[in-house]
Short mmCIF file of C-alpha atoms in Angstrom, two decimals:
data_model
loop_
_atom_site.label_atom_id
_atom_site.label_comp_id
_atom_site.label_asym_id
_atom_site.label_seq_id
_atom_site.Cartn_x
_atom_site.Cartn_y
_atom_site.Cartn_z
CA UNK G 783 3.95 27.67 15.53
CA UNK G 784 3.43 23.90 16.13
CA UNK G 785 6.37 21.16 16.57
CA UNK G 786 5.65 20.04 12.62
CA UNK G 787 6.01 23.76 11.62
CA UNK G 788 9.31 24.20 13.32
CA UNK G 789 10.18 20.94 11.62
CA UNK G 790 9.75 22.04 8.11
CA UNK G 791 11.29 25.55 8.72
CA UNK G 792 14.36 23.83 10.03
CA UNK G 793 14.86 20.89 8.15
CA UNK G 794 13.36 22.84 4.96
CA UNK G 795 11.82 19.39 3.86
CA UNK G 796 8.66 20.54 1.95
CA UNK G 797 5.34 19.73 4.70
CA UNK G 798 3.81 17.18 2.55
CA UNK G 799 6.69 14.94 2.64
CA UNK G 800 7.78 15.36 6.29
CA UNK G 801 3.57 14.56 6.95
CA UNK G 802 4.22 11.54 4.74
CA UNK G 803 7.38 10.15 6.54
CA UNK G 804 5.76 10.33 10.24
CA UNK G 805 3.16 8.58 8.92
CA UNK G 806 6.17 6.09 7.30
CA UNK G 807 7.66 5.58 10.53
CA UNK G 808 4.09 5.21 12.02
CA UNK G 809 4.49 2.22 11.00
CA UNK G 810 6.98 -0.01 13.03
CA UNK G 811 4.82 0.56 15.98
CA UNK G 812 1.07 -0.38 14.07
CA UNK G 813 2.58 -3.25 12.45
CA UNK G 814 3.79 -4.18 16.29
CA UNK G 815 0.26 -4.14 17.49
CA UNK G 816 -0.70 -7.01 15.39
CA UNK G 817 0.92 -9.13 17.90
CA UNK G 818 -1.04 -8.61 20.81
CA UNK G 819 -4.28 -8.35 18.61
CA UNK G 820 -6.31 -11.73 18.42
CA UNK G 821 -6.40 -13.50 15.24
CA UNK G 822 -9.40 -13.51 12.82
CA UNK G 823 -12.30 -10.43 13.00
CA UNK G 824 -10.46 -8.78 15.45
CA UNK G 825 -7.02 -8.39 13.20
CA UNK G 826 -9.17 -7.59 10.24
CA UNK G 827 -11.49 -4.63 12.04
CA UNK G 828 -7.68 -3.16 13.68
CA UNK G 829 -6.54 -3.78 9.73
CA UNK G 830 -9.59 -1.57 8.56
CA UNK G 831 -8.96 1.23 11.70
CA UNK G 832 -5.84 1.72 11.42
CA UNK G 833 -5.23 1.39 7.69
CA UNK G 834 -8.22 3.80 7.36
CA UNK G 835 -6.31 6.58 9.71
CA UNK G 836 -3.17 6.50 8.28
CA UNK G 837 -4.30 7.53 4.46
CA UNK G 838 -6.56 10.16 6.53
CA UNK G 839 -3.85 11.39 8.45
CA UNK G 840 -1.74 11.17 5.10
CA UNK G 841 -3.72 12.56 2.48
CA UNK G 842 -6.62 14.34 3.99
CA UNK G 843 -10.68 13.45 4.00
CA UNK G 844 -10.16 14.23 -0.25
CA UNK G 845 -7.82 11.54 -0.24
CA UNK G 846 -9.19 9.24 1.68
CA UNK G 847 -12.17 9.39 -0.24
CA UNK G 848 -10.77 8.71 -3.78
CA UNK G 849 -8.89 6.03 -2.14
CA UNK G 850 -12.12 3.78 -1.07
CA UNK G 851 -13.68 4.05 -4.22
CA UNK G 852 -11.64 1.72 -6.75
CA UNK G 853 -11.94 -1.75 -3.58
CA UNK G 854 -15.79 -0.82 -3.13
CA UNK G 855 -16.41 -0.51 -6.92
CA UNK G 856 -14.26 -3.41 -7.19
CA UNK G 857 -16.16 -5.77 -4.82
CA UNK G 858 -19.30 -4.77 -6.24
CA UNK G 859 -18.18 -6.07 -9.55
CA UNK G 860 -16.82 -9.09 -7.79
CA UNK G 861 -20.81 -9.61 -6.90
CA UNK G 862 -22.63 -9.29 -9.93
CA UNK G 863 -20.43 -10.28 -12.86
CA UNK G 864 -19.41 -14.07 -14.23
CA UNK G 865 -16.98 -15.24 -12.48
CA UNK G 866 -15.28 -16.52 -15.56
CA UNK G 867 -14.74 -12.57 -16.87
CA UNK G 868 -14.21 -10.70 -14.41
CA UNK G 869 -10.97 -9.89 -13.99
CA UNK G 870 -10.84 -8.40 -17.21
CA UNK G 871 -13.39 -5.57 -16.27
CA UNK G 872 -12.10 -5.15 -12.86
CA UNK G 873 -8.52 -4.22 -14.70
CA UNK G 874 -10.18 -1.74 -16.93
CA UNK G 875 -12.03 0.08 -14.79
CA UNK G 876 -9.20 0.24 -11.59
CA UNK G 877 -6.67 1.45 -14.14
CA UNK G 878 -8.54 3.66 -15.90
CA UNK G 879 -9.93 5.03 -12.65
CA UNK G 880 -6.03 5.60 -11.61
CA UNK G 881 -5.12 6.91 -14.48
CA UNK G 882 -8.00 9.93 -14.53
CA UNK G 883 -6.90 10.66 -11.27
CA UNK G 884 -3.22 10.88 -11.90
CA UNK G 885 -4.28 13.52 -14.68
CA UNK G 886 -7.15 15.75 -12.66
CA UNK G 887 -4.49 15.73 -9.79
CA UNK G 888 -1.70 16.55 -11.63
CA UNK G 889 0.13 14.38 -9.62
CA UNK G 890 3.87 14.45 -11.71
CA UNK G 891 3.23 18.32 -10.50
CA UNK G 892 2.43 18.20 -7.29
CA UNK G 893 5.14 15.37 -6.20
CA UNK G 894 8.00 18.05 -7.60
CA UNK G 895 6.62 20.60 -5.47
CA UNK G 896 7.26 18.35 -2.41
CA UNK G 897 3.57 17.67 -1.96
CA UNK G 898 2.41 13.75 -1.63
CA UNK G 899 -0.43 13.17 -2.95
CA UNK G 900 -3.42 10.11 -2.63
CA UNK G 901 -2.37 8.20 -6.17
CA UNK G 902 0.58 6.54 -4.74
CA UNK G 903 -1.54 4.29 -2.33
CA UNK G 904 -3.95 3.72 -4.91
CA UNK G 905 -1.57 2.45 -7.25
CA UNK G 906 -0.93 -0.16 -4.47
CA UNK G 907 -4.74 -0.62 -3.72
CA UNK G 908 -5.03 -1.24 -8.30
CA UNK G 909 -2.81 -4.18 -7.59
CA UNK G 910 -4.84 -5.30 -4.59
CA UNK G 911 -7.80 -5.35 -6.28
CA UNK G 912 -6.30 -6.48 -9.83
CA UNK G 913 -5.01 -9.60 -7.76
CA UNK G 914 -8.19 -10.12 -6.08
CA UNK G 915 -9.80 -10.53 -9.10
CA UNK G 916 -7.64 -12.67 -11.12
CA UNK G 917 -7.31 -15.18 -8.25
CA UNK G 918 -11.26 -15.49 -7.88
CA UNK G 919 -11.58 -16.20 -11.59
CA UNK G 920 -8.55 -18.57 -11.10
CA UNK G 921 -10.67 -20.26 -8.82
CA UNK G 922 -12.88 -21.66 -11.74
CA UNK G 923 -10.38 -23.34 -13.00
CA UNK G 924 -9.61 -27.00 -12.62
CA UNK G 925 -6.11 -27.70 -10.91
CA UNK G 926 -4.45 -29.90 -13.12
CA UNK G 927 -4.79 -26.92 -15.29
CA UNK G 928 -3.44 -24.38 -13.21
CA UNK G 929 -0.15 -23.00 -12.68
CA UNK G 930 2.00 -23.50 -10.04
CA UNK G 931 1.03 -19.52 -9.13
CA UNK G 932 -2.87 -20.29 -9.41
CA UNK G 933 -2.35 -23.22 -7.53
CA UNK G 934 -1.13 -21.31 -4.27
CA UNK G 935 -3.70 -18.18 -5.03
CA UNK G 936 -6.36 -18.66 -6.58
CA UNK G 937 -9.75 -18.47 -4.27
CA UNK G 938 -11.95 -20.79 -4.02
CA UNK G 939 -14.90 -18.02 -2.48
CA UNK G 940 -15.40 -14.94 -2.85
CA UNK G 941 -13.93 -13.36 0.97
CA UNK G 942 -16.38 -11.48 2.93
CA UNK G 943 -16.53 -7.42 2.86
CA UNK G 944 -15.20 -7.09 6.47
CA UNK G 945 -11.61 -9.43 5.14
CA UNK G 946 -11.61 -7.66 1.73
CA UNK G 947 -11.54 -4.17 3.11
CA UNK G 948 -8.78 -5.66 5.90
CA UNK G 949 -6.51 -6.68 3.00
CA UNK G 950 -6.91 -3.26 1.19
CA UNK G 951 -6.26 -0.98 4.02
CA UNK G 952 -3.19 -2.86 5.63
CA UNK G 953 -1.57 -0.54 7.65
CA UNK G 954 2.01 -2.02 6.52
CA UNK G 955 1.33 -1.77 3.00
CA UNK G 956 -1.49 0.64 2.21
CA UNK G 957 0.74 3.59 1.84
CA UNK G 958 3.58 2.73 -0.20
CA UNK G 959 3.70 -1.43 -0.38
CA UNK G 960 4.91 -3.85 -1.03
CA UNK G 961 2.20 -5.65 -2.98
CA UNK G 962 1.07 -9.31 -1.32
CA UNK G 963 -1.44 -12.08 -2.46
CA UNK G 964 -4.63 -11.94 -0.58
CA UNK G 965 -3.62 -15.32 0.36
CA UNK G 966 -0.70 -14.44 2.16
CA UNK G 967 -2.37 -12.04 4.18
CA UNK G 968 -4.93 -13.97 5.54
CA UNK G 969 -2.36 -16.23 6.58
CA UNK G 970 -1.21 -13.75 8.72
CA UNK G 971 -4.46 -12.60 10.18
CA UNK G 972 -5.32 -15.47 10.52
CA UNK G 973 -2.25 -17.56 12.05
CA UNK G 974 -1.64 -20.16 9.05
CA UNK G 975 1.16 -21.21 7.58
CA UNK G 976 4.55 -19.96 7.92
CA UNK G 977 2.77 -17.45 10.46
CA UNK G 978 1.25 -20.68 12.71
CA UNK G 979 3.17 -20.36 15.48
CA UNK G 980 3.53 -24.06 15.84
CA UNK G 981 4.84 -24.82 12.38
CA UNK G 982 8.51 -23.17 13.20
CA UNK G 983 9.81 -25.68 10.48
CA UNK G 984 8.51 -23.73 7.86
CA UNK G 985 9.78 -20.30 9.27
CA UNK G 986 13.34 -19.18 8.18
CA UNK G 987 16.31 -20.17 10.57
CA UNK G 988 17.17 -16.27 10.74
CA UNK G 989 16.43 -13.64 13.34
CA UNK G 990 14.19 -10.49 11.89
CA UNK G 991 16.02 -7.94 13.46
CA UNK G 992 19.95 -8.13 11.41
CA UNK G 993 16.83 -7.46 8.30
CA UNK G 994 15.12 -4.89 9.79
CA UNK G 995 18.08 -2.67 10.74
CA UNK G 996 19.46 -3.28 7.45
CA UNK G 997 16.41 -2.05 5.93
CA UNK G 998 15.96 0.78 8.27
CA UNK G 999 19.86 2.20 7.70
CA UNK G 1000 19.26 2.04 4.11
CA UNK G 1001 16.00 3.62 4.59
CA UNK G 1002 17.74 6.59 5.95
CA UNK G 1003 20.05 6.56 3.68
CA UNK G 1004 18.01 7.00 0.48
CA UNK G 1005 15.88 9.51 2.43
CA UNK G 1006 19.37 11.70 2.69
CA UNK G 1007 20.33 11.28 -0.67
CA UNK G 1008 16.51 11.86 -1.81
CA UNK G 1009 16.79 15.49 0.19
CA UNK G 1010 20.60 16.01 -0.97
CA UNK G 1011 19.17 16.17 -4.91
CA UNK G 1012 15.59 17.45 -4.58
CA UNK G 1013 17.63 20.74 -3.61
CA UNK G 1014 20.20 20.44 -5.38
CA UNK G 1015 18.91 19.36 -8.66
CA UNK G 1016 14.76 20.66 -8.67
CA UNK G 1017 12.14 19.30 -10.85
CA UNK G 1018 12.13 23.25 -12.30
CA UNK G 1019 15.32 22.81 -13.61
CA UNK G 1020 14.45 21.15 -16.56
CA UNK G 1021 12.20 24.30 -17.66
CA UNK G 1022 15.40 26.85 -17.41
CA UNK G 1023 17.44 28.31 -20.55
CA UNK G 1024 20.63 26.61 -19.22
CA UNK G 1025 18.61 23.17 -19.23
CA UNK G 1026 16.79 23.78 -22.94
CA UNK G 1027 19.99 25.36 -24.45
CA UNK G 1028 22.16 22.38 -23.11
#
């Protein structure tokens, strides 16, 4: 029996999930990396690696395969329709994509079970690519018409393949979030704005770290309380006599 086995007999946290949190707290030490990583290609091609692992390592070679399909199909549309109507497809498809998937993979079923499946991300990656969109076809508008929103993220060119697959497969957000403007990203990859390290007047006065322990205690807490009721209170309950007759 290996070390995860004797995790999930002791802790009797379902596999899927305790899978799902190492791969959580894989995190704090990918995100790290970026640091020492140069700026520019080299960020995006660690974005792609990395990213690419984790859903593999999360959700299996099935997974990660359902997962690519909704930023390639959406950069292909991002090619050959107008520019002017594009978004609108892009939505349609991505979301109808997720939600066929949600049904085939019974996902409501499978999360009460303890098991986590792919259509988490790829709600995250529908965003992504929903975003992507609407801020190209933003970028045919003319900016005394935009909003204050368009104005800060709309694109001007379509980004390149290599970038576009960087911003999907974030390590620090592929999995579960939080959603970000393409914009903002590439700030960070590529050093610019609040992220320039010589522009420290645009950077908040505070440390990091008093928000990252807060974050992780609470983190820890919702994960105990999250265990505490999926024992106590299982998704089968609501199928029992007591339940139906109450």
């Amino acid at each position: 029996m290996d070390s995860l086995e004797i995790l999930v007999e002791k802790s009797e946290i379902p596999f899927g999930i305790i899978k799902f949190l190492l791969c959580l707290f894989s995190l704090l030490p990918l995100s790290l990396f970026y640091k020492i990583v140069p700026v520019g290609r080299s960020r995006e091609l660690y974005s792609i690696i990395s990213g690419t692992y984790l859903t593999f390592i999360g959700y299996g070679f099935a997974g990660l395969e359902n997962l690519i399909i909704s930023p390639l199909v959406t950069y292909l549309l991002l090619l050959i329709l107008p520019r002017s109507s594009c978004a609108l497809w892009i939505s349609g498809f991505c979301f109808a994509h997720l939600i066929v998937c949600h049904v085939v993979n019974a996902s409501g079923a499978s999360w009460s079970e303890g098991n986590i499946d792919f259509t988490g991300s790829q709600m995250v990656l529908v965003l992504k690519c929903v975003a992507v969109a609407f801020n190209y076809q933003d970028g045919t508008i003319s900016k005394s018409e935009m909003t204050s929103h368009q104005t800060a993220t709309h694109l001007t060119s379509l980004p390149s393949l290599p970038a576009f697959l960087a911003y999907m497969t974030d390590p620090t957000t592929v999995l579960i979030g939080p959603f970000l403007e393409y914009k903002h990203y590439n700030n960070f990859i590529h050093n610019k704005g609040v992220y320039d390290p010589l522009a420290k007047s645009l950077r908040p006065a505070s440390s990091w770290l008093p928000s990252f322990l807060t974050t992780f205690f609470f983190t820890l807490l919702y994960l105990a309380l999250h265990t505490y009721l999926m024992r106590a209170f299982p998704y089968s309950l609501i199928t029992t006599p007591e339940w139906l007759q109450a």
